[in-house]
Coordinates of C-alpha atoms and ligand atoms in Angstrom, one line a residue:
X16 CA -30.3 -73.5 -18.5
X17 CA -32.5 -76.6 -19.0
X18 CA -31.3 -80.1 -19.8
X19 CA -33.2 -81.7 -22.7
X20 CA -36.6 -82.9 -21.6
X21 CA -36.7 -86.2 -19.9
X22 CA -40.0 -88.0 -20.5
X23 CA -39.4 -90.5 -17.8
X24 CA -38.3 -88.3 -14.9
X25 CA -41.0 -88.3 -12.2
X26 CA -41.6 -86.5 -9.0
X27 CA -43.9 -88.8 -7.0
X28 CA -47.0 -88.0 -5.1
X29 CA -46.4 -86.8 -1.6
X30 CA -48.8 -88.4 0.9
X31 CA -51.7 -86.2 1.8
X32 CA -55.5 -86.0 2.1
X33 CA -56.4 -84.9 -1.4
X34 CA -59.9 -84.0 -2.6
X35 CA -59.2 -86.0 -5.8
X36 CA -58.1 -89.4 -4.7
X37 CA -57.6 -91.2 -7.9
X38 CA -57.2 -89.5 -11.2
X39 CA -57.8 -92.5 -13.5
X40 CA -60.9 -93.5 -11.6
X41 CA -62.3 -89.9 -12.0
X42 CA -61.5 -89.9 -15.7
X43 CA -63.6 -93.0 -16.1
X44 CA -66.6 -92.0 -14.0
X45 CA -66.8 -88.2 -13.7
X46 CA -69.6 -86.3 -15.4
X47 CA -70.0 -82.5 -15.3
X48 CA -73.6 -83.0 -14.3
X49 CA -72.4 -84.5 -11.0
X50 CA -71.3 -81.0 -9.9
X51 CA -74.6 -79.3 -10.6
X52 CA -76.6 -80.3 -7.5
X53 CA -74.0 -78.1 -5.6
X54 CA -75.5 -75.0 -7.1
X55 CA -78.8 -73.3 -6.2
X56 CA -80.0 -73.4 -9.9
X57 CA -80.5 -77.1 -9.4
X58 CA -83.5 -76.2 -7.3
X59 CA -84.6 -72.9 -8.8
X60 CA -83.4 -73.0 -12.4
X61 CA -81.8 -69.5 -11.8
X62 CA -78.4 -68.6 -10.6
X63 CA -76.0 -65.8 -9.8
X64 CA -72.2 -66.4 -9.5
X65 CA -71.8 -63.7 -6.9
X66 CA -74.5 -65.3 -4.7
X67 CA -72.7 -68.7 -5.0
X68 CA -69.4 -67.1 -4.2
X69 CA -70.4 -64.9 -1.2
X70 CA -74.0 -64.8 0.1
X71 CA -74.5 -68.5 0.0
X72 CA -71.7 -68.9 2.7
X73 CA -73.5 -66.4 4.9
X74 CA -76.9 -68.2 4.4
X75 CA -75.2 -71.5 5.3
X76 CA -73.7 -70.2 8.6
X77 CA -70.2 -69.3 7.5
X78 CA -70.8 -65.5 7.5
X79 CA -68.1 -64.7 10.0
X80 CA -65.4 -66.6 8.2
X81 CA -62.7 -64.4 6.6
X82 CA -63.3 -64.2 2.8
X83 CA -60.7 -61.6 1.8
X84 CA -57.3 -60.8 3.3
X85 CA -56.0 -57.7 1.6
X86 CA -52.6 -56.1 1.9
X87 CA -50.4 -53.6 0.1
X88 CA -47.9 -51.0 1.2
X89 CA -50.6 -48.9 3.0
X90 CA -53.4 -51.2 3.8
X91 CA -53.8 -54.4 5.7
X92 CA -57.5 -55.4 6.0
X93 CA -59.7 -58.4 6.3
X94 CA -63.4 -58.9 5.3
X95 CA -65.7 -61.6 6.3
X96 CA -68.2 -63.2 3.8
X97 CA -71.0 -61.2 5.6
X98 CA -69.1 -57.9 5.1
X99 CA -68.5 -58.7 1.5
X100 CA -72.1 -59.6 1.0
X101 CA -73.3 -56.3 2.5
X102 CA -70.7 -54.1 0.7
X103 CA -71.4 -55.8 -2.7
X104 CA -75.2 -55.4 -2.1
X105 CA -74.6 -51.7 -1.6
X106 CA -72.6 -51.4 -4.8
X107 CA -75.3 -53.4 -6.7
X108 CA -77.9 -50.9 -5.5
X109 CA -75.7 -48.0 -6.5
X110 CA -75.4 -49.5 -10.0
X111 CA -79.1 -50.0 -10.3
X112 CA -79.6 -46.4 -9.3
X113 CA -77.3 -45.5 -12.2
X114 CA -79.6 -47.5 -14.5
X115 CA -77.5 -50.6 -14.9
X116 CA -79.6 -53.6 -16.0
X117 CA -79.0 -57.2 -16.8
X118 CA -76.6 -57.7 -19.7
X119 CA -75.1 -54.2 -19.5
X120 CA -71.3 -54.0 -19.5
X121 CA -69.7 -52.7 -16.4
X122 CA -66.0 -52.3 -16.7
X123 CA -63.6 -52.2 -13.8
X124 CA -60.4 -50.3 -14.3
X125 CA -58.9 -50.1 -10.8
X126 CA -55.8 -50.8 -8.9
X127 CA -56.0 -53.8 -6.8
X128 CA -58.0 -53.0 -3.7
X129 CA -60.9 -54.4 -1.6
X130 CA -63.1 -51.9 -3.5
X131 CA -62.3 -53.7 -6.8
X132 CA -63.7 -56.9 -5.5
X133 CA -66.7 -55.2 -4.0
X134 CA -67.4 -53.6 -7.3
X135 CA -66.9 -56.8 -9.2
X136 CA -69.3 -58.7 -7.0
X137 CA -71.9 -55.9 -6.9
X138 CA -72.0 -55.6 -10.7
X139 CA -72.5 -59.4 -11.0
X140 CA -75.3 -59.2 -8.5
X141 CA -77.4 -56.9 -10.7
X142 CA -76.8 -59.2 -13.7
X143 CA -74.2 -57.0 -15.4
X144 CA -71.3 -58.5 -17.5
X145 CA -68.1 -57.4 -15.9
X146 CA -65.1 -56.3 -18.0
X147 CA -62.0 -56.2 -15.9
X148 CA -59.1 -54.0 -17.3
X149 CA -55.5 -54.2 -16.2
X150 CA -54.4 -51.1 -14.4
X151 CA -51.3 -50.7 -16.6
X152 CA -53.5 -50.0 -19.6
X153 CA -53.1 -46.5 -21.1
X154 CA -55.6 -44.5 -23.0
X155 CA -55.5 -46.3 -26.4
X156 CA -55.9 -49.7 -24.8
X157 CA -58.8 -48.5 -22.6
X158 CA -60.5 -46.8 -25.5
X159 CA -60.5 -49.9 -27.7
X160 CA -62.0 -52.1 -25.1
X161 CA -64.7 -49.7 -23.9
X162 CA -65.7 -48.9 -27.5
X163 CA -65.9 -52.5 -28.6
X164 CA -67.9 -53.6 -25.6
X165 CA -70.1 -50.4 -25.5
X166 CA -69.6 -50.3 -21.7
X167 CA -72.2 -48.3 -19.8
X168 CA -70.3 -47.8 -16.6
X169 CA -66.6 -47.8 -15.7
X170 CA -65.5 -48.1 -12.1
X171 CA -62.1 -46.7 -11.5
X172 CA -59.9 -44.8 -9.1
X173 CA -58.8 -41.2 -9.0
X174 CA -55.3 -42.0 -10.3
X175 CA -56.5 -43.9 -13.3
X176 CA -59.6 -42.0 -14.4
X177 CA -57.5 -39.7 -16.6
X178 CA -56.9 -42.5 -19.0
X179 CA -60.6 -43.0 -19.8
X180 CA -61.3 -40.9 -23.0
X181 CA -64.9 -40.1 -22.0
X182 CA -65.4 -37.8 -25.0
X183 CA -64.8 -40.8 -27.4
X184 CA -67.2 -43.1 -25.7
X185 CA -70.8 -42.1 -26.4
X186 CA -72.2 -45.3 -24.8
X187 CA -70.4 -44.7 -21.5
X188 CA -72.9 -43.1 -19.1
X189 CA -71.1 -43.1 -15.8
X190 CA -67.5 -43.1 -14.5
X191 CA -67.6 -44.2 -10.8
X192 CA -64.4 -42.9 -9.2
X193 CA -63.0 -44.3 -5.9
X194 CA -61.2 -41.6 -4.0
X195 CA -62.6 -38.7 -6.1
X196 CA -60.9 -35.4 -5.3
X197 CA -62.0 -32.0 -6.5
X198 CA -65.2 -31.4 -8.5
X199 CA -66.5 -34.3 -10.5
X200 CA -65.7 -34.2 -14.2
X201 CA -68.2 -35.1 -16.9
X202 CA -70.1 -38.3 -16.1
X203 CA -68.2 -38.8 -12.8
X204 CA -69.7 -40.2 -9.6
X205 CA -68.1 -40.7 -6.3
X206 CA -67.8 -44.4 -5.3
X207 CA -67.9 -43.5 -1.6
X208 CA -70.9 -41.3 -1.9
X209 CA -72.8 -43.9 -3.9
X210 CA -71.9 -46.5 -1.3
X211 CA -72.9 -44.3 1.6
X212 CA -76.4 -43.7 0.1
X213 CA -77.1 -47.2 -1.0
X214 CA -79.0 -49.8 1.1
X215 CA -77.3 -53.0 2.0
X216 CA -80.5 -55.0 1.2
X217 CA -80.4 -56.1 -2.4
X218 CA -82.8 -58.1 -4.5
X219 CA -80.2 -60.2 -6.5
X220 CA -80.8 -60.5 -10.3
X221 CA -81.3 -64.2 -10.9
X222 CA -80.0 -65.1 -14.3
X223 CA -79.8 -68.1 -16.6
X224 CA -76.7 -70.3 -16.7
X225 CA -76.0 -69.1 -20.2
X226 CA -76.2 -65.4 -19.3
X227 CA -73.0 -63.3 -19.6
X228 CA -70.6 -63.2 -16.6
X229 CA -67.3 -61.7 -17.6
X230 CA -65.8 -60.2 -20.7
X231 CA -62.0 -60.5 -21.0
X232 CA -60.1 -58.8 -23.8
X233 CA -57.2 -60.8 -25.1
X234 CA -54.8 -60.6 -28.0
X235 CA -54.5 -62.6 -31.1
X236 CA -52.0 -62.3 -33.9
X237 CA -54.1 -60.1 -36.1
X238 CA -56.5 -57.2 -35.4
X239 CA -57.4 -55.5 -32.2
X240 CA -57.9 -57.4 -28.9
X241 CA -61.0 -59.5 -28.9
X242 CA -63.6 -59.7 -26.2
X243 CA -63.9 -63.3 -24.9
X244 CA -67.3 -63.8 -23.2
X245 CA -67.9 -66.3 -20.4
X246 CA -71.2 -67.2 -18.8
X247 CA -72.4 -68.1 -15.3
X248 CA -72.3 -71.8 -16.3
X249 CA -68.5 -71.5 -16.1
X250 CA -68.9 -71.8 -12.3
X251 CA -69.2 -75.6 -12.6
X252 CA -65.6 -75.8 -13.8
X253 CA -64.3 -73.0 -11.5
X254 CA -65.7 -74.9 -8.5
X255 CA -64.5 -78.4 -9.4
X256 CA -61.1 -77.4 -10.6
X257 CA -60.7 -75.4 -7.4
X258 CA -61.5 -78.5 -5.5
X259 CA -59.5 -81.1 -7.4
X260 CA -56.6 -79.1 -8.9
X261 CA -56.1 -76.3 -6.3
X262 CA -57.1 -79.0 -3.8
X263 CA -58.9 -76.4 -1.7
X264 CA -60.1 -77.5 1.8
X265 CA -62.3 -75.3 4.0
X266 CA -59.4 -74.3 6.3
X267 CA -57.1 -73.2 3.4
X268 CA -55.6 -69.8 3.0
X269 CA -55.3 -69.3 -0.7
X270 CA -53.2 -66.8 -2.7
X271 CA -53.5 -66.4 -6.5
X272 CA -50.9 -63.8 -7.5
X273 CA -52.7 -62.7 -10.7
X274 CA -54.4 -59.4 -11.3
X275 CA -58.1 -59.6 -12.1
X276 CA -57.3 -57.8 -15.4
X277 CA -56.2 -61.3 -16.6
X278 CA -58.4 -64.3 -16.6
X279 CA -56.4 -66.1 -13.9
X280 CA -57.2 -63.3 -11.6
X281 CA -60.9 -63.8 -12.1
X282 CA -61.4 -67.5 -12.6
X283 CA -58.8 -68.4 -9.9
X284 CA -58.6 -65.1 -8.0
X285 CA -62.3 -64.7 -7.5
X286 CA -64.5 -67.6 -8.5
X287 CA -62.7 -70.8 -7.7
X288 CA -61.6 -69.8 -4.2
X289 CA -64.9 -68.3 -3.1
X290 CA -67.1 -71.0 -4.7
X291 CA -65.1 -73.3 -2.5
X292 CA -65.6 -70.9 0.5
X293 CA -61.9 -70.5 1.3
X294 CA -60.0 -67.4 2.6
X295 CA -58.7 -65.5 -0.4
X296 CA -55.5 -63.5 -0.1
X297 CA -55.0 -60.4 -2.4
X298 CA -51.7 -58.5 -2.4
X299 CA -51.7 -55.1 -4.1
X300 CA -48.6 -53.3 -5.5
X301 CA -45.8 -54.5 -7.6
X302 CA -43.8 -57.7 -7.6
X303 CA -40.9 -57.9 -5.2
X304 CA -39.3 -61.1 -4.1
X305 CA -39.2 -60.2 -0.4
X306 CA -42.8 -58.9 -0.3
X307 CA -44.0 -62.1 -1.9
X308 CA -42.3 -64.4 0.6
X309 CA -43.5 -62.1 3.4
X310 CA -47.1 -62.4 2.1
X311 CA -46.8 -66.2 2.2
X312 CA -45.4 -66.1 5.7
X313 CA -47.6 -63.4 7.3
X314 CA -50.9 -64.7 6.0
X315 CA -49.9 -68.4 6.6
X316 CA -50.8 -69.2 3.0
X317 CA -51.4 -72.8 2.3
X318 CA -52.2 -72.9 -1.4
X319 CA -50.3 -70.7 -3.8
X320 CA -51.1 -70.2 -7.5
X321 CA -48.5 -68.2 -9.4
X322 CA -46.6 -68.0 -12.7
X323 CA -43.3 -69.1 -14.2
X324 CA -41.8 -65.6 -14.6
X325 CA -42.4 -64.9 -10.9
X326 CA -40.9 -68.3 -10.0
X327 CA -37.9 -67.7 -12.2
X328 CA -37.4 -64.3 -10.5
X329 CA -37.7 -65.9 -7.1
X330 CA -35.2 -68.5 -8.2
X331 CA -32.9 -65.7 -9.3
X332 CA -33.1 -64.1 -5.9
X333 CA -31.6 -67.3 -4.5
X334 CA -32.0 -69.8 -1.6
X335 CA -30.7 -67.4 1.0
X336 CA -33.7 -65.2 0.7
X337 CA -36.0 -68.1 1.1
X338 CA -34.4 -69.0 4.4
X339 CA -35.2 -65.6 5.9
X340 CA -38.9 -66.5 5.9
X341 CA -41.1 -69.1 7.4
X342 CA -42.9 -70.7 4.5
X343 CA -43.9 -73.8 6.4
X344 CA -47.6 -73.2 5.9
X345 CA -47.4 -73.7 2.2
X346 CA -48.5 -77.2 1.2
X347 CA -49.5 -76.8 -2.5
X348 CA -47.9 -74.7 -5.3
X349 CA -49.3 -74.3 -8.8
X350 CA -48.3 -72.4 -11.9
X351 CA -49.9 -71.2 -15.1
X352 CA -49.5 -68.9 -18.1
X353 CA -46.2 -70.0 -19.8
X354 CA -44.0 -73.0 -20.0
X355 CA -42.7 -74.0 -16.6
X356 CA -39.1 -75.0 -16.9
X357 CA -38.1 -78.4 -15.4
X358 CA -35.3 -76.6 -13.7
X359 CA -37.7 -74.4 -11.8
X360 CA -39.7 -77.5 -10.7
X361 CA -36.5 -79.1 -9.4
X362 CA -35.5 -76.0 -7.7
X363 CA -38.9 -75.6 -6.0
X364 CA -38.7 -79.1 -4.7
X365 CA -35.3 -78.5 -3.3
X366 CA -35.8 -75.1 -1.8
X367 CA -39.5 -74.9 -1.0
X368 CA -39.7 -78.6 -0.3
X369 CA -42.8 -78.7 -2.5
X370 CA -43.8 -79.9 -5.9
X371 CA -44.8 -77.1 -8.3
X372 CA -47.9 -78.2 -10.3
X373 CA -48.2 -76.8 -13.8
X374 CA -51.6 -76.1 -15.3
X375 CA -52.5 -75.2 -18.9
X376 CA -55.5 -73.2 -20.0
X377 CA -56.4 -70.0 -21.8
X378 CA -58.6 -66.9 -21.6
X379 CA -60.9 -68.6 -24.1
X380 CA -61.1 -71.9 -22.1
X381 CA -62.2 -70.0 -19.0
X382 CA -60.7 -72.6 -16.6
X383 CA -58.0 -75.2 -16.3
X384 CA -58.0 -78.0 -18.9
X385 CA -54.7 -79.8 -18.6
X386 CA -53.1 -80.1 -15.1
X387 CA -50.8 -81.7 -12.7
X388 CA -52.9 -83.1 -9.8
X389 CA -51.6 -83.5 -6.2
X390 CA -52.6 -87.2 -6.5
X391 CA -50.5 -87.7 -9.6
X392 CA -46.7 -88.0 -10.3
X393 CA -45.3 -84.9 -11.9
X394 CA -43.1 -85.1 -15.0
X395 CA -41.1 -81.9 -14.9
X396 CA -41.7 -79.9 -18.2
X397 CA -45.1 -81.5 -18.8
X398 CA -48.4 -79.6 -18.4
X399 CA -50.0 -82.7 -17.0
X400 CA -53.1 -84.6 -18.1
X401 CA -56.6 -83.4 -19.1
X402 CA -59.0 -82.7 -16.4
X403 CA -61.6 -85.5 -15.9
X404 CA -64.4 -84.6 -18.3
X405 CA -62.1 -82.9 -20.8
X406 CA -61.2 -84.6 -24.0
X407 CA -57.8 -83.2 -25.2
X408 CA -55.9 -84.4 -28.2
X409 CA -53.1 -83.5 -30.6
X410 CA -54.5 -83.2 -34.1
X411 CA -53.1 -82.4 -37.5
X412 CA -54.5 -79.6 -39.7
X413 CA -57.3 -81.8 -40.9
X414 CA -58.4 -82.7 -37.4
X415 CA -56.9 -86.2 -37.4
X416 CA -55.6 -87.3 -34.0
X417 CA -51.8 -87.9 -33.9
X418 CA -49.9 -90.7 -32.1
X419 CA -47.7 -90.0 -29.1
X420 CA -44.6 -87.8 -29.5
X421 CA -45.9 -86.3 -32.8
X422 CA -46.2 -82.6 -32.6
X423 CA -49.5 -81.0 -33.7
X424 CA -52.4 -78.7 -32.7
X425 CA -53.5 -78.9 -29.1
X426 CA -57.2 -79.3 -29.5
X427 CA -60.1 -79.9 -27.1
X428 CA -63.4 -81.6 -27.8
X429 CA -65.9 -78.8 -28.0
X430 CA -68.3 -78.2 -25.1
X431 CA -66.9 -77.9 -21.6
X432 CA -68.7 -75.8 -18.9
X433 CA -66.4 -72.8 -18.9
X434 CA -65.8 -72.6 -22.7
X435 CA -66.2 -69.1 -24.1
X436 CA -69.6 -68.5 -25.6
X437 CA -68.7 -65.7 -28.0
X438 CA -66.2 -63.2 -29.2
X439 CA -67.9 -59.9 -28.6
X440 CA -69.3 -58.4 -31.8
X441 CA -67.3 -60.9 -33.9
X442 CA -69.0 -64.2 -34.7
X443 CA -66.5 -64.9 -37.5
X444 CA -63.6 -64.8 -35.2
X445 CA -65.4 -67.1 -32.8
X446 CA -66.0 -69.7 -35.6
X447 CA -62.2 -69.7 -36.4
X448 CA -61.5 -71.5 -33.2
X449 CA -63.9 -74.3 -34.2
X450 CA -62.9 -74.7 -37.8
X451 CA -62.1 -78.3 -37.4
X452 CA -65.3 -80.2 -36.9
X453 CA -66.0 -80.9 -33.2
X454 CA -62.7 -79.4 -31.9
X455 CA -61.7 -76.2 -30.3
X456 CA -58.3 -75.3 -31.7
X457 CA -56.1 -73.7 -29.0
X458 CA -53.4 -72.1 -31.3
X459 CA -50.7 -73.9 -29.2
X460 CA -48.7 -76.8 -30.5
X461 CA -47.9 -79.7 -28.3
X462 CA -47.4 -83.5 -28.2
X463 CA -48.5 -86.3 -25.8
X464 CA -46.3 -89.0 -24.4
X465 CA -47.3 -92.7 -24.1
X466 CA -48.5 -92.1 -20.5
X467 CA -50.9 -89.4 -21.6
X468 CA -49.0 -86.4 -20.3
X469 CA -49.0 -83.3 -22.6
X470 CA -45.9 -81.4 -23.4
X471 CA -46.1 -77.7 -24.6
X472 CA -44.1 -76.7 -27.7
X473 CA -45.1 -73.2 -28.7
X474 CA -47.7 -71.0 -30.3
X475 CA -48.8 -71.8 -33.8
X476 CA -49.3 -68.1 -34.5
X477 CA -47.3 -64.9 -33.7
X478 CA -48.8 -64.2 -30.3
X479 CA -46.2 -63.2 -27.8
X480 CA -46.1 -64.4 -24.2
X481 CA -44.0 -62.1 -22.1
X482 CA -44.0 -62.8 -18.4
X483 CA -47.2 -64.7 -18.9
X484 CA -49.0 -61.8 -20.5
X485 CA -50.4 -62.3 -24.0
X486 CA -49.4 -59.5 -26.3
X487 CA -50.7 -59.3 -29.9
X488 CA -47.9 -58.1 -32.2
X489 CA -50.4 -56.2 -34.4
X490 CA -51.5 -54.0 -31.5
X491 CA -47.9 -53.0 -30.8
X492 CA -47.1 -52.5 -34.5
X493 CA -50.2 -50.3 -34.9
X494 CA -49.0 -48.1 -32.0
X495 CA -45.5 -48.0 -33.3
X496 CA -46.5 -46.6 -36.7
X497 CA -48.3 -43.8 -35.0
X498 CA -45.0 -42.4 -33.9
X499 CA -43.8 -39.7 -36.4
X500 CA -40.4 -41.3 -36.9
X501 CA -41.7 -44.8 -37.7
X502 CA -42.5 -45.8 -41.3
X503 CA -42.9 -49.5 -40.7
X504 CA -42.7 -51.9 -37.8
X505 CA -42.7 -55.6 -37.2
X506 CA -42.9 -57.1 -33.7
X507 CA -41.8 -60.6 -32.5
X508 CA -41.3 -62.4 -29.3
X509 CA -37.6 -63.1 -28.6
X510 CA -36.7 -65.9 -26.2
X511 CA -35.6 -64.7 -22.7
X512 CA -34.4 -66.7 -19.8
X513 CA -36.5 -64.9 -17.2
X514 CA -39.6 -63.5 -19.0
X515 CA -40.1 -66.4 -21.4
X516 CA -40.1 -64.0 -24.3
X517 CA -39.5 -60.3 -24.6
X518 CA -40.9 -58.0 -27.2
X519 CA -38.6 -57.0 -30.0
X520 CA -39.5 -54.5 -32.7
X521 CA -37.9 -54.1 -36.1
X522 CA -38.4 -50.6 -37.3
X523 CA -37.9 -48.8 -40.7
X524 CA -37.6 -45.1 -40.1
X525 CA -39.3 -42.4 -42.2
X526 CA -37.2 -40.0 -44.4
X527 CA -35.3 -37.5 -42.3
X528 CA -35.0 -39.6 -39.1
X529 CA -31.7 -41.1 -38.0
X530 CA -31.3 -44.2 -35.8
X531 CA -30.1 -43.3 -32.3
X532 CA -30.4 -44.6 -28.7
X533 CA -32.5 -41.6 -27.8
X534 CA -34.9 -42.3 -30.5
X535 CA -35.2 -45.9 -29.3
X536 CA -36.1 -44.7 -25.8
X537 CA -38.5 -42.2 -27.2
X538 CA -40.3 -44.9 -29.2
X539 CA -40.4 -47.2 -26.3
X540 CA -41.9 -44.5 -24.1
X541 CA -44.4 -43.8 -26.8
X542 CA -45.8 -47.4 -26.6
X543 CA -45.5 -47.5 -22.9
X544 CA -47.5 -44.3 -22.4
X545 CA -49.9 -45.0 -25.2
X546 CA -50.7 -48.7 -24.8
X547 CA -49.2 -50.3 -21.7
X548 CA -45.8 -50.8 -20.1
X549 CA -45.8 -54.5 -20.7
X550 CA -46.5 -54.0 -24.5
X551 CA -43.4 -51.7 -24.9
X552 CA -40.6 -53.4 -26.9
X553 CA -37.6 -54.0 -24.7
X554 CA -35.5 -54.3 -27.8
X555 CA -35.6 -52.2 -30.9
X556 CA -33.6 -52.7 -34.1
X557 CA -33.6 -50.3 -37.0
X558 CA -33.5 -51.6 -40.5
X559 CA -33.7 -49.9 -43.9
X560 CA -36.5 -52.1 -45.0
X561 CA -38.7 -54.8 -43.5
X562 CA -39.5 -58.2 -45.2
X563 CA -43.1 -58.0 -46.6
X564 CA -45.4 -60.1 -48.7
X565 CA -46.4 -58.7 -52.1
X566 CA -49.7 -57.7 -50.5
X567 CA -47.8 -55.7 -48.0
X568 CA -48.0 -57.8 -44.8
X569 CA -44.9 -57.7 -42.6
X570 CA -43.4 -61.2 -42.5
X571 CA -42.8 -61.7 -38.8
X572 CA -41.6 -65.3 -39.5
X573 CA -38.7 -63.9 -41.4
X574 CA -37.9 -61.4 -38.6
X575 CA -37.9 -64.2 -36.2
X576 CA -35.6 -66.2 -38.3
X577 CA -33.2 -63.2 -38.6
X578 CA -33.3 -62.9 -34.8
X579 CA -32.6 -66.5 -34.1
X580 CA -30.1 -66.9 -36.9
X581 CA -32.3 -69.6 -38.5
X582 CA -33.0 -70.3 -42.2
X583 CA -35.8 -68.0 -43.4
X584 CA -37.7 -70.7 -45.2
X585 CA -40.0 -70.2 -48.2
X586 CA -39.7 -66.6 -49.4
X587 CA -41.8 -67.0 -52.6
X588 CA -44.5 -64.6 -51.3
X589 CA -42.0 -61.9 -50.4
X590 CA -41.7 -58.7 -52.4
X591 CA -38.3 -58.3 -53.9
Ligands
WTA622 C1 -49.8 -70.1 -22.7 C2 -53.6 -67.7 -19.3 C3 -47.2 -73.4 -21.4 C4 -50.3 -70.8 -24.0 C5 -54.4 -68.6 -18.4 C6 -51.7 -70.4 -24.0 C7 -49.0 -72.0 -21.3 C8 -51.6 -69.0 -23.5 C9 -49.4 -72.6 -20.1 C10 -52.9 -68.5 -22.9 C11 -48.6 -73.6 -19.6 C12 -50.8 -71.0 -20.6 N1 -47.5 -74.0 -20.3 N2 -47.9 -72.4 -22.0 N3 -48.9 -74.3 -18.4 N4 -50.5 -71.9 -19.7 N5 -49.9 -71.0 -21.6 O1 -55.1 -66.4 -22.5 O2 -49.6 -70.4 -25.1 O3 -53.4 -65.2 -21.1 O4 -52.3 -70.4 -25.3 O5 -54.4 -67.4 -20.4 O6 -50.6 -69.0 -22.5 O7 -52.7 -67.2 -22.3 P1 -53.9 -66.5 -21.6

């Protein structure tokens, strides 16, 4: 669908009153320290992100401003900063009563709802580290994450609680259930009853900048998902990228379409907007083209942060649909999570009359690092330029910087405010990211042009990006081989025009099983019900044997070459 990339095509700046006036000037003069006086720790030495997001606005006279506009098929509610302060205070007290202390892990496994945000903020207020879980996770995925983090409390809702294997989680003390029906099961507490009993006056737990804030589990190419730890200090970057990249002004109505189960839904669905004191729109329920346009229209959204797969689906729904809605309020559109096709950028310009600003970052980086700014020309297909204060480069495998147009490892000079501080329980894994002296190695390959714009090429490893969701092939393969018919499985990402990639599994069956369409469906459902719907392979191909190294590792690289009809390369390590 795309023409070859044109490094000279530019979509010029549209006049406007941007927070960041001159990118080059900011690059020369900006220092992270300049942001610090904005936070209370500058005076007290102690901080709490939930205070900075919510209470602070009440204390400074903005308590009646709408903080949250929530809607789904049933509910349509709004909450002021004062209401969110009081509700999160209550929940903080409830958690304290349950014995939660600073540093404890409180996980949130809830469908999107106002209560999710109340629970998130309340947990932060008592100094807990919040672990958000995507509601699509099934039992195995929930178990892995709660075991590894040794979570003390999980907040959930009635329809999801059945997927929490309480019996396998000795460290888990309480399951707080919103909408609890019937008699409480083991360790269960009613969210509503706890809230009812709790006081709305709370003594906030003031913490250090380097104390834990959120724990996001994410996939790599090997092993189980790893817990990426961020600390309160990340706020510096959440705030200033919200100001300069999202271009948030006080009167903005902002909508980030990501679920808080993913990092975009916390860094940019909670922290960036509320640190900037803007009204935050949350839409529950599934994606639908019409509902999304309706949300933009009905809430008069001004700043919209979304993802390429969604934009491709909206493009697929056509221009006619766009004309049925009044989208005139939207002044700034951004995208993250996967490569944004130049075609989509051009379509957006034509149909929405707005530029779509791509941004690049990762769970591990905690916040945006390479971006297109409203004050800067966009080159369609490019991720943009490094944020002021960020030193990004393309380096070879020895850490030497490469000249323009040469493809290499996308690396960032170590030490920005929102950089992850640990991989939970796994210091060796953490160190792998920093194996080249002074650099954080992203695992993405990219190149830079002579104007300093960065262009994404792909992953260096086997991590799959399907609809912007990171899926580790190992996790899917492990689930597949639990199925009685599966002897061996290898999983790859297969290019797809809408989803970026889809998951494809190559499977060798056990003795006594025959390939069939029914078996494919059964295996697909097995992953869907055991792990998560988005981790289930859309395509399955049965093979008598899978390519393996002599040490028995499935060679995904060979599977990928088969799939794409490319040469298989060096096979010297393959068993015969
Ligand atoms: C990919 C999401 C191309 C990339 C915030 C990265 C992108 C991974 C872009 C992180 C982009 C993210 N263009 N690819 N603008 N943004 N990616 O941790 O491969 O879920 O390493 O974080 O998504 O995915 P994660």
